[in-house]
Coordinates of C-alpha atoms (C1' of nucleotides) in Angstrom, one line a residue:
Chain P
M1 CA 14.6 34.9 -27.8
L2 CA 15.8 35.2 -24.2
K3 CA 13.0 35.4 -23.2
D4 CA 10.1 33.1 -24.2
I5 CA 13.4 30.4 -23.7
I6 CA 13.2 30.9 -19.9
E7 CA 9.4 30.7 -19.8
N8 CA 9.6 28.2 -21.9
N9 CA 12.4 25.8 -19.9
Q10 CA 10.4 22.8 -20.1
N11 CA 11.5 22.8 -24.1
Y12 CA 15.0 22.7 -22.7
Q13 CA 17.3 20.6 -21.4
P14 CA 17.9 22.0 -17.6
G15 CA 21.4 23.0 -16.1
L16 CA 23.3 22.5 -19.4
S17 CA 24.3 25.4 -22.2
I18 CA 25.7 25.4 -25.5
D19 CA 28.8 27.7 -26.0
C20 CA 30.8 27.8 -30.1
V21 CA 34.0 29.1 -30.4
I22 CA 33.9 30.5 -33.9
F23 CA 37.4 30.7 -36.0
G24 CA 37.7 33.5 -39.0
F25 CA 40.8 34.3 -40.9
H26 CA 41.0 37.4 -42.0
D27 CA 44.3 41.0 -42.4
N28 CA 46.2 37.9 -41.8
Q29 CA 44.2 37.5 -37.9
L30 CA 43.0 34.7 -36.1
K31 CA 39.6 36.1 -34.6
V32 CA 36.7 35.3 -33.4
L33 CA 33.3 35.6 -33.2
L34 CA 32.6 37.9 -29.7
I35 CA 28.4 38.9 -28.1
K36 CA 28.7 42.6 -26.5
I37 CA 25.6 41.9 -24.5
P38 CA 23.9 45.1 -23.4
H39 CA 23.5 43.9 -19.2
S40 CA 27.0 43.5 -19.1
K41 CA 30.8 45.1 -19.5
S42 CA 31.4 42.2 -21.1
W43 CA 32.0 40.1 -24.6
S44 CA 30.1 36.1 -24.4
L45 CA 30.8 33.5 -26.8
P46 CA 27.4 33.1 -28.4
G47 CA 26.0 29.5 -27.3
G48 CA 21.8 29.0 -26.4
F49 CA 20.2 26.1 -25.1
I50 CA 19.6 22.6 -26.0
P51 CA 15.5 22.2 -26.8
I52 CA 15.1 18.4 -25.3
D53 CA 14.0 17.0 -28.5
Q54 CA 17.3 17.9 -30.9
D55 CA 20.5 16.6 -30.3
I56 CA 23.7 18.2 -28.7
D57 CA 24.8 18.4 -32.6
T58 CA 21.8 19.2 -33.7
A59 CA 22.0 22.5 -31.4
A60 CA 24.9 23.1 -32.1
V61 CA 24.8 23.7 -35.8
T62 CA 21.7 26.3 -35.0
V63 CA 23.2 28.3 -32.6
L64 CA 26.6 28.3 -36.1
N65 CA 24.0 29.1 -39.1
G66 CA 22.0 31.8 -36.6
R67 CA 25.0 33.7 -36.1
T68 CA 27.2 33.6 -39.0
G69 CA 24.4 32.6 -41.8
V70 CA 26.4 30.0 -43.7
E71 CA 26.2 26.7 -43.7
G72 CA 27.6 23.2 -43.9
I73 CA 30.9 24.4 -41.8
F74 CA 33.2 22.9 -39.9
L75 CA 31.8 22.6 -36.5
R76 CA 33.2 20.2 -34.1
Q77 CA 32.9 19.7 -30.3
F78 CA 36.2 20.3 -27.9
A79 CA 35.0 20.5 -24.1
T80 CA 32.2 20.4 -21.7
F81 CA 33.0 23.0 -18.9
G82 CA 31.6 21.4 -15.1
K83 CA 33.4 23.1 -13.0
I84 CA 30.6 24.3 -10.4
K85 CA 31.3 28.1 -9.4
R86 CA 31.6 28.9 -13.8
N87 CA 28.4 30.0 -13.2
D88 CA 27.5 32.7 -10.4
Q89 CA 24.1 33.4 -9.3
H90 CA 25.5 36.3 -9.6
F91 CA 25.2 36.2 -13.5
G92 CA 22.5 34.9 -13.5
K93 CA 20.7 37.1 -11.7
E94 CA 21.7 40.1 -13.9
V95 CA 20.2 38.5 -16.4
L96 CA 16.7 38.2 -14.6
E97 CA 16.5 42.1 -14.0
Y98 CA 17.5 43.0 -17.8
L99 CA 14.8 40.9 -19.6
K100 CA 12.5 41.8 -15.6
I101 CA 12.2 39.3 -15.6
E102 CA 10.9 37.9 -11.4
E103 CA 14.2 36.0 -9.5
E104 CA 11.6 33.2 -9.3
K105 CA 9.9 32.2 -12.4
G106 CA 14.6 32.9 -13.8
K107 CA 14.5 30.8 -11.5
W108 CA 15.6 28.1 -14.6
L109 CA 18.3 30.3 -16.4
T110 CA 20.8 30.7 -12.4
Q111 CA 20.4 26.9 -11.7
R112 CA 23.8 24.8 -11.9
F113 CA 24.9 25.1 -15.5
V114 CA 27.4 23.0 -17.6
T115 CA 28.1 24.1 -21.2
I116 CA 29.2 21.9 -23.1
G117 CA 32.3 23.6 -25.6
Y118 CA 31.8 24.1 -29.5
Y119 CA 34.4 25.6 -32.7
A120 CA 33.9 26.0 -35.8
L121 CA 35.7 27.2 -38.8
V122 CA 34.1 29.2 -40.9
D123 CA 35.0 31.5 -44.3
F124 CA 35.3 35.0 -42.4
L125 CA 34.0 36.6 -46.6
K126 CA 31.5 34.4 -46.3
T127 CA 29.6 35.7 -43.1
I128 CA 27.5 37.9 -42.5
P129 CA 27.1 38.2 -38.7
K130 CA 23.6 38.3 -36.8
S131 CA 22.5 40.4 -33.4
A132 CA 20.1 38.0 -32.3
N133 CA 18.7 41.7 -31.7
K134 CA 18.9 45.2 -32.1
E135 CA 20.5 46.4 -28.1
E136 CA 23.0 42.9 -29.3
V137 CA 26.8 44.2 -30.9
I138 CA 28.0 40.4 -33.0
E139 CA 31.9 41.3 -33.9
W140 CA 34.7 39.6 -35.4
I141 CA 38.1 40.4 -32.7
D142 CA 41.6 38.8 -33.2
H143 CA 41.8 37.1 -30.9
K144 CA 44.7 38.4 -29.6
E145 CA 43.2 41.0 -28.5
V146 CA 40.3 39.9 -26.8
P147 CA 38.7 41.9 -24.9
E148 CA 37.6 40.6 -20.9
L149 CA 34.4 37.1 -20.7
I150 CA 32.4 36.2 -19.2
L151 CA 32.4 33.4 -16.4
D152 CA 34.7 30.8 -17.5
H153 CA 34.4 31.6 -21.8
K154 CA 38.1 33.1 -22.4
E155 CA 38.7 29.3 -20.5
I156 CA 36.7 27.9 -23.6
L157 CA 38.6 30.7 -25.8
D158 CA 41.6 29.0 -24.8
K159 CA 41.3 25.0 -24.7
A160 CA 39.5 25.5 -28.8
L161 CA 43.0 27.0 -29.2
Q162 CA 44.4 24.5 -27.8
T163 CA 42.4 22.4 -29.5
L164 CA 42.9 23.6 -32.6
R165 CA 47.1 24.0 -32.7
T166 CA 46.7 20.2 -31.7
E167 CA 44.1 18.4 -34.5
L168 CA 47.2 20.8 -37.1
N169 CA 49.3 18.5 -36.2
L170 CA 46.4 15.8 -37.6
M171 CA 44.5 17.2 -40.1
P172 CA 44.8 19.4 -42.8
I173 CA 43.2 22.5 -42.2
G174 CA 42.0 26.1 -44.1
Y175 CA 38.8 24.7 -46.5
N176 CA 37.2 26.0 -44.4
L177 CA 39.0 29.1 -43.3
L178 CA 40.2 30.2 -47.2
P179 CA 38.8 31.0 -49.9
E180 CA 38.4 28.9 -52.5
K181 CA 42.2 30.3 -54.3
F182 CA 43.9 31.2 -52.2
T183 CA 48.6 31.7 -51.7
I184 CA 50.4 29.9 -50.2
P185 CA 52.2 33.0 -48.1
E186 CA 48.6 32.8 -47.1
L187 CA 47.9 29.1 -45.6
Q188 CA 50.9 29.7 -43.7
K189 CA 50.0 33.0 -42.3
L190 CA 46.8 31.2 -42.0
Y191 CA 49.0 28.5 -39.9
E192 CA 51.4 30.9 -37.9
T193 CA 49.2 32.8 -36.2
I194 CA 47.0 29.7 -34.8
L195 CA 50.6 28.2 -33.7
D196 CA 52.1 31.5 -32.9
K197 CA 55.4 31.2 -35.0
K198 CA 57.0 31.7 -37.7
L199 CA 57.7 28.5 -40.0
D200 CA 60.5 28.4 -42.7
R201 CA 58.7 30.0 -45.5
R202 CA 60.7 27.1 -48.7
N203 CA 59.9 24.9 -45.9
F204 CA 55.8 24.8 -45.5
L205 CA 55.9 24.8 -49.0
R206 CA 57.3 21.6 -49.1
K207 CA 55.5 20.4 -46.8
I208 CA 52.3 21.6 -47.3
T209 CA 52.3 20.1 -51.2
N210 CA 53.3 16.6 -49.9
I211 CA 50.9 16.2 -48.5
G212 CA 49.2 16.3 -52.1
I213 CA 45.6 18.1 -51.1
L214 CA 46.2 20.9 -52.7
T215 CA 46.1 21.8 -56.9
K216 CA 47.8 24.5 -57.7
L217 CA 45.4 26.6 -60.4
D218 CA 47.0 28.6 -63.3
E219 CA 47.2 31.8 -62.2
K220 CA 48.7 34.5 -60.5
K221 CA 46.9 37.2 -57.6
S222 CA 46.0 40.2 -59.4
N223 CA 47.0 44.3 -57.1
V224 CA 49.2 42.7 -55.0
A225 CA 52.1 44.4 -54.0
H226 CA 55.3 43.1 -55.1
K227 CA 56.3 40.3 -56.6
A228 CA 52.5 38.0 -57.6
P229 CA 52.1 34.6 -55.6
N230 CA 50.5 31.7 -57.3
L231 CA 46.7 30.7 -57.0
Y232 CA 45.3 26.8 -55.7
S233 CA 42.7 25.9 -54.6
F234 CA 42.4 22.2 -52.1
D235 CA 41.4 19.4 -54.3
K236 CA 38.2 18.3 -51.7
D237 CA 38.5 14.9 -52.5
K238 CA 42.5 14.7 -51.8
Y239 CA 41.4 16.5 -48.7
D240 CA 38.1 14.7 -47.0
E241 CA 40.3 12.0 -47.5
V242 CA 43.0 13.1 -45.9
L243 CA 41.3 13.9 -43.5
K244 CA 39.1 11.4 -42.1
N245 CA 42.8 9.0 -42.0
G246 CA 44.8 12.1 -40.4
L247 CA 48.7 12.4 -41.8
N248 CA 51.6 12.3 -39.1
Q249 CA 49.8 8.8 -37.8
G250 CA 53.8 8.5 -35.3
W251 CA 53.4 4.6 -34.4
Chain V
M1 CA 22.4 3.6 -4.2
L2 CA 20.6 4.7 -7.3
K3 CA 17.0 4.1 -5.3
D4 CA 18.5 7.3 -3.3
I5 CA 19.3 8.9 -6.3
I6 CA 16.2 9.1 -8.2
E7 CA 14.9 10.1 -4.4
N8 CA 17.0 12.5 -4.1
N9 CA 17.1 14.3 -7.2
Q10 CA 16.9 17.4 -5.9
N11 CA 20.4 17.2 -5.1
Y12 CA 21.9 15.7 -8.6
Q13 CA 22.1 17.8 -11.3
P14 CA 19.2 17.3 -14.1
G15 CA 19.6 15.5 -16.8
L16 CA 23.2 14.8 -17.2
S17 CA 25.3 11.7 -16.3
I18 CA 29.0 10.4 -16.5
D19 CA 29.7 7.2 -17.6
C20 CA 33.5 6.2 -17.5
V21 CA 35.7 4.0 -20.0
I22 CA 38.1 2.2 -17.3
F23 CA 40.9 0.3 -19.7
G24 CA 43.7 -2.1 -18.1
F25 CA 46.7 -4.4 -18.8
H26 CA 46.7 -7.6 -18.5
D27 CA 48.0 -10.4 -20.0
N28 CA 49.2 -9.0 -23.5
Q29 CA 44.6 -7.8 -23.6
L30 CA 43.6 -4.8 -22.5
K31 CA 41.3 -4.7 -20.6
V32 CA 37.8 -2.9 -20.3
L33 CA 35.7 -2.9 -16.8
L34 CA 32.2 -2.9 -17.5
I35 CA 29.2 -3.7 -15.2
K36 CA 26.7 -6.9 -15.1
I37 CA 23.6 -4.7 -13.9
P38 CA 20.0 -7.9 -12.4
H39 CA 17.7 -6.1 -14.8
S40 CA 19.3 -5.4 -18.4
K41 CA 20.8 -9.1 -20.6
S42 CA 23.6 -6.0 -21.2
W43 CA 26.5 -5.3 -20.4
S44 CA 27.3 -1.4 -18.9
L45 CA 29.7 1.3 -18.6
P46 CA 30.7 1.9 -14.7
G47 CA 28.4 5.6 -14.6
G48 CA 27.4 8.0 -12.0
F49 CA 25.3 11.1 -11.9
I50 CA 27.4 14.8 -10.5
P51 CA 25.9 16.3 -7.4
I52 CA 25.1 19.5 -8.0
D53 CA 27.6 21.0 -5.4
Q54 CA 30.9 19.0 -7.5
D55 CA 32.6 19.7 -10.6
I56 CA 32.3 16.7 -13.3
D57 CA 35.6 16.4 -13.0
T58 CA 35.3 15.3 -9.2
A59 CA 31.9 13.6 -9.7
A60 CA 34.0 11.1 -12.4
V61 CA 37.6 10.7 -10.1
T62 CA 34.1 10.0 -7.2
V63 CA 32.8 6.8 -10.1
L64 CA 36.2 5.9 -10.6
N65 CA 37.5 5.7 -7.0
G66 CA 34.0 3.7 -6.5
R67 CA 34.8 1.1 -8.7
T68 CA 38.9 1.1 -8.5
G69 CA 39.5 1.9 -5.1
V70 CA 42.6 3.3 -6.9
E71 CA 43.4 7.1 -6.2
G72 CA 46.1 9.7 -9.0
I73 CA 45.0 7.7 -11.8
F74 CA 45.2 9.2 -15.3
L75 CA 41.7 10.6 -15.7
R76 CA 40.7 12.8 -19.1
Q77 CA 37.3 13.1 -20.0
F78 CA 36.9 13.2 -24.2
A79 CA 33.9 13.7 -25.2
T80 CA 30.3 14.0 -23.9
F81 CA 27.0 12.2 -26.0
G82 CA 23.5 13.7 -26.8
K83 CA 22.2 12.6 -29.2
I84 CA 17.6 12.5 -28.7
K85 CA 17.5 9.2 -28.6
R86 CA 20.7 7.7 -26.8
N87 CA 18.7 7.2 -23.3
D88 CA 14.9 5.7 -24.6
Q89 CA 11.4 5.5 -22.7
H90 CA 12.0 2.0 -22.3
F91 CA 16.0 1.5 -20.6
G92 CA 14.7 3.9 -18.4
K93 CA 11.3 2.2 -16.9
E94 CA 12.8 -1.1 -15.9
V95 CA 15.2 0.3 -13.8
L96 CA 12.5 2.2 -12.4
E97 CA 10.7 -1.6 -12.5
Y98 CA 13.7 -3.2 -10.9
L99 CA 14.3 -0.7 -7.7
K100 CA 10.5 -0.5 -8.0
I101 CA 10.3 2.7 -8.3
E102 CA 6.6 4.4 -8.7
E103 CA 7.0 5.6 -12.7
E104 CA 5.9 9.3 -11.9
K105 CA 8.9 9.3 -8.7
G106 CA 11.3 8.3 -10.9
K107 CA 10.0 10.6 -13.8
W108 CA 13.6 12.1 -12.9
L109 CA 15.4 8.9 -13.8
T110 CA 13.4 8.7 -17.4
Q111 CA 13.8 12.2 -18.8
R112 CA 17.0 13.1 -20.8
F113 CA 20.3 12.6 -20.0
V114 CA 22.7 13.7 -22.3
T115 CA 26.0 11.4 -20.8
I116 CA 29.8 13.2 -20.0
G117 CA 32.4 10.2 -21.1
Y118 CA 35.8 10.3 -19.6
Y119 CA 38.1 7.4 -20.0
A120 CA 40.9 5.5 -17.7
L121 CA 44.1 3.8 -17.4
V122 CA 45.5 2.3 -14.7
D123 CA 47.2 -0.8 -12.8
F124 CA 45.7 -3.5 -13.5
L125 CA 47.0 -5.7 -10.3
K126 CA 45.9 -2.7 -8.3
T127 CA 42.6 -2.0 -8.9
I128 CA 40.5 -4.1 -7.4
P129 CA 36.9 -3.8 -9.3
K130 CA 34.2 -2.8 -6.7
S131 CA 30.5 -4.2 -7.6
A132 CA 27.9 -1.7 -4.8
N133 CA 25.6 -4.7 -4.6
K134 CA 24.9 -8.3 -4.4
E135 CA 23.8 -8.1 -7.4
E136 CA 25.5 -6.7 -9.7
V137 CA 28.6 -8.6 -11.3
I138 CA 31.7 -6.4 -12.0
E139 CA 34.0 -7.3 -13.9
W140 CA 37.6 -7.4 -16.2
I141 CA 36.5 -7.7 -20.0
D142 CA 39.0 -7.8 -23.0
H143 CA 37.9 -4.8 -25.3
K144 CA 37.8 -7.4 -28.1
E145 CA 34.7 -9.3 -27.2
V146 CA 32.6 -6.7 -25.8
P147 CA 29.3 -8.7 -25.0
E148 CA 26.5 -6.8 -26.1
L149 CA 26.0 -3.2 -24.2
I150 CA 22.7 -0.9 -23.0
L151 CA 21.7 1.5 -25.0
D152 CA 24.7 3.7 -26.9
H153 CA 27.5 2.9 -23.8
K154 CA 29.5 0.5 -27.7
E155 CA 29.5 4.3 -29.0
I156 CA 30.7 5.6 -25.9
L157 CA 34.4 2.7 -25.5
D158 CA 34.6 3.2 -29.1
K159 CA 35.4 6.2 -29.0
A160 CA 37.5 6.7 -26.2
L161 CA 39.8 3.8 -27.6
Q162 CA 39.9 5.9 -30.9
T163 CA 40.7 8.5 -28.5
L164 CA 43.2 6.5 -27.0
R165 CA 45.3 5.8 -30.4
T166 CA 45.2 9.1 -31.4
E167 CA 46.5 10.5 -27.5
L168 CA 49.3 7.6 -28.5
N169 CA 50.7 10.3 -30.6
L170 CA 50.8 12.9 -28.7
M171 CA 51.5 11.9 -25.3
P172 CA 53.6 9.0 -23.7
I173 CA 51.7 6.2 -22.1
G174 CA 52.4 3.7 -20.2
Y175 CA 53.1 4.6 -16.8
N176 CA 49.3 4.4 -15.3
L177 CA 48.8 1.2 -16.6
L178 CA 52.0 -0.6 -16.2
P179 CA 53.1 -2.5 -13.2
E180 CA 56.5 0.0 -11.4
K181 CA 59.1 -2.4 -13.6
F182 CA 58.1 -4.1 -16.8
T183 CA 59.6 -4.9 -20.4
I184 CA 60.4 -3.6 -23.1
P185 CA 58.1 -6.5 -25.0
E186 CA 55.2 -6.1 -22.8
L187 CA 55.4 -1.4 -23.2
Q188 CA 55.3 -3.5 -27.5
K189 CA 53.0 -4.9 -26.8
L190 CA 50.5 -2.8 -25.0
Y191 CA 51.6 -0.8 -28.1
E192 CA 50.6 -3.3 -30.7
T193 CA 47.3 -3.8 -28.9
I194 CA 45.6 -0.7 -28.6
L195 CA 46.7 -0.2 -31.8
D196 CA 45.3 -3.1 -32.6
K197 CA 48.5 -3.5 -35.2
K198 CA 52.3 -5.6 -35.6
L199 CA 54.7 -2.7 -34.5
D200 CA 58.9 -3.8 -34.9
R201 CA 60.8 -5.3 -32.1
R202 CA 64.0 -2.6 -32.9
N203 CA 62.3 -0.1 -34.3
F204 CA 60.3 0.0 -31.2
L205 CA 63.4 -0.5 -29.4
R206 CA 64.6 2.4 -30.4
K207 CA 61.5 4.8 -30.8
I208 CA 60.5 4.3 -26.7
T209 CA 63.4 4.1 -25.6
N210 CA 64.9 7.6 -27.4
I211 CA 61.5 10.0 -26.1
G212 CA 64.1 9.5 -22.8
I213 CA 61.3 9.2 -20.2
L214 CA 62.1 5.5 -19.8
T215 CA 64.7 4.1 -17.1
K216 CA 67.7 1.1 -17.9
L217 CA 66.7 -1.2 -14.5
D218 CA 70.1 -3.5 -12.8
E219 CA 67.6 -6.6 -13.2
K220 CA 65.9 -9.4 -15.3
K221 CA 62.9 -10.2 -15.1
S222 CA 62.6 -14.1 -14.0
N223 CA 60.6 -16.4 -14.6
V224 CA 60.1 -16.5 -17.9
A225 CA 60.7 -18.5 -21.0
H226 CA 62.6 -17.7 -22.8
K227 CA 66.4 -14.9 -22.8
A228 CA 65.1 -12.8 -20.1
P229 CA 64.2 -9.5 -21.3
N230 CA 65.8 -6.1 -19.0
L231 CA 63.6 -3.9 -17.2
Y232 CA 62.9 -0.6 -16.8
S233 CA 61.0 2.2 -15.2
F234 CA 59.6 5.2 -15.9
D235 CA 61.4 8.2 -15.7
K236 CA 58.6 9.8 -13.7
D237 CA 60.3 13.3 -14.0
K238 CA 61.1 13.0 -17.7
Y239 CA 57.8 11.5 -18.6
D240 CA 55.6 14.2 -16.9
E241 CA 57.5 16.5 -19.2
V242 CA 57.3 14.8 -22.2
L243 CA 53.3 14.1 -21.3
K244 CA 53.2 18.5 -20.8
N245 CA 55.0 18.7 -24.0
G246 CA 53.4 16.3 -26.9
L247 CA 55.7 14.9 -28.7
N248 CA 55.4 14.8 -32.6
Q249 CA 54.9 18.0 -32.7
G250 CA 54.7 18.1 -36.0
W251 CA 55.3 22.0 -37.3
Chain M
dA1 C1' 75.5 -33.3 -22.3
dG2 C1' 74.2 -32.2 -26.2
dT3 C1' 70.5 -29.8 -29.7
dA4 C1' 67.1 -27.7 -31.4
dC5 C1' 64.3 -23.3 -30.9
dA6 C1' 62.1 -18.9 -29.0
dT7 C1' 63.1 -13.8 -27.2
dT8 C1' 66.5 -10.6 -26.8
dG9 C1' 69.5 -6.8 -26.9
dC10 C1' 72.3 -4.3 -30.3
dG11 C1' 73.3 -4.2 -34.0
dT12 C1' 73.4 -1.8 -39.7
dC13 C1' 71.9 0.0 -44.5
dA14 C1' 68.7 3.2 -47.6
dT15 C1' 65.1 5.9 -48.2
dA16 C1' 62.6 9.4 -46.6
dA17 C1' 61.8 13.4 -43.3
dT18 C1' 63.4 17.7 -41.7
dA19 C1' 66.0 22.3 -40.7
dA20 C1' 69.3 25.8 -42.0
dC21 C1' 69.6 27.8 -45.9
dA22 C1' 71.5 30.6 -51.4
dC23 C1' 69.8 32.6 -55.5
dA24 C1' 67.4 33.8 -58.6
dT25 C1' 62.9 36.8 -60.2
dT26 C1' 59.0 40.0 -60.0
dT27 C1' 57.0 43.5 -58.8
dG28 C1' 55.4 48.2 -57.1
dA29 C1' 57.3 52.0 -55.6
dA30 C1' 61.9 55.8 -54.6
Chain S
dT1 C1' 66.9 52.8 -62.7
dT2 C1' 67.1 51.0 -59.3
dC3 C1' 66.0 49.3 -54.7
dA4 C1' 63.1 46.7 -51.7
dA5 C1' 60.4 43.1 -50.6
dA6 C1' 57.8 39.3 -51.9
dT7 C1' 57.6 35.0 -54.1
dG8 C1' 59.8 30.0 -56.7
dT9 C1' 63.1 27.3 -57.2
dG10 C1' 66.7 25.3 -55.8
dT11 C1' 70.8 22.6 -52.2
dT12 C1' 72.6 20.2 -48.3
dA13 C1' 73.3 18.3 -44.0
dT14 C1' 71.2 16.0 -40.3
dT15 C1' 67.4 13.5 -38.9
dA16 C1' 64.2 9.7 -38.2
dT17 C1' 62.2 5.7 -39.9
dG18 C1' 61.1 1.3 -42.6
dA19 C1' 63.7 -3.4 -43.5
dC20 C1' 66.5 -6.6 -42.2
dG21 C1' 70.4 -9.4 -40.1
dC22 C1' 73.6 -11.9 -36.5
dA23 C1' 74.8 -12.6 -31.5
dA24 C1' 73.3 -13.4 -26.9
dT25 C1' 70.8 -16.1 -23.6
dG26 C1' 67.1 -19.3 -21.3
dT27 C1' 63.6 -23.2 -22.0
dA28 C1' 62.7 -27.8 -23.4
dC29 C1' 63.5 -32.0 -25.7
dT30 C1' 66.3 -35.9 -26.5

DNA sequence: AGTACATTGCGTCATAATAACACATTTGAA
DNA sequence: TTCAAATGTGTTATTATGACGCAATGTACT
């Protein structure tokens, strides 16, 4: 609870927060987990504070697990946001008013905050979004239809997506975003959605299989319109190896 | 002065610092600007604190300008370090003892600190390393001969170099590390030094010129042994364009 | 002055990666 | 039964890459 944190703020790193951009993939859409706070018209990224005796990475994992219930997911720090105007006094005071905390006692919250951005890739179907309380709404929202966000959260989200796009060229993705069994067209849609551009079906197949991280299963997807596509799974060992060594070395 | 900052710590963001990994290139060596603090056996990265009314990027620029005297340089945030054990109490107390500040008054410094890492690429010859005071030594040190560093500064340095290596595949570099006029072999040495591997002379020339950011000058380098190599300069417009759009798109 | 040697500039060639496209197959729906 | 939409498996031309060859240039040494 935010109120508890503010009242026991000596147990938390001052002026520093964490915000998570949690990506999922469903219905051919790249979705982001967003929170609607009752006291604001805007939505926000799931975030949290850093216990004084915890690594920042650990604090980020806590936020993620708390919101998704999923463990062992892909989580990566991508940038730290510290513009002086990023959190205005006004927003903090709104929160205090809502929580019925006096301005003096809530000073910890209205001080200047720097936030560390993490992005996560999770399996949409395994995720059960959890709201922290009754008034809070937490929802998967298509990244193309993100509503107005509080503070600089839009900027954080954009930067996360931009980072994800870049990292697509440096490492394989999909293991964390797709179910265990999936089809090549599904994987391609994921790539197309993240990159926001069409790729050639046949060239994609060749390139993705050449990486050597896919295992073709002796099974076809059922209950589909048109020709049933083959199912694949990731070869976790090879996947991890490529993750570690990177792809597209360049030089 | 650190003492002033501690005494006026209400003007600074608490528990948050900045550390800069400043790279330069000279004598075919990738060098890092390091500081020797009198009260410690170890060296450290140039760093600083964040004025409560300044963007973190601005604070990083201030650190950089203050140490190098160079302006308009390449400066990029690459990671934030926040392990709980990264700054031990012991180190902070040493500093306080050296500065003759009572433990109680110096509590601001011995609290838990998270640090934001920036790396910079500067022109070695245009840089005049500046020490903050008489007792402090600041020096260019070959990245292969870095001595013991305080706290987790070695980890920060390693991560900066690793980031630089990755970014070499995503963008052109050299504009900030080399003098205005340079030779292809010099540029190749820079790449080889950063990547820590040999590249083929002829293939390097082809690949680097194909990027389209180099202008061949009608001039040869003088006072050199053996055949005089041609001089080149960067085409700033095209360089910036490639910087913006990136290279090696992959997908 | 002549020669050896290191280094540069400009090539070639075989192979791999990429982009663009053709055609047959499978399946649900008209 | 036929059509439309999607999948599976190719082909071909172009480009990029990796591994070399060789002549030109300038220093250093005899």
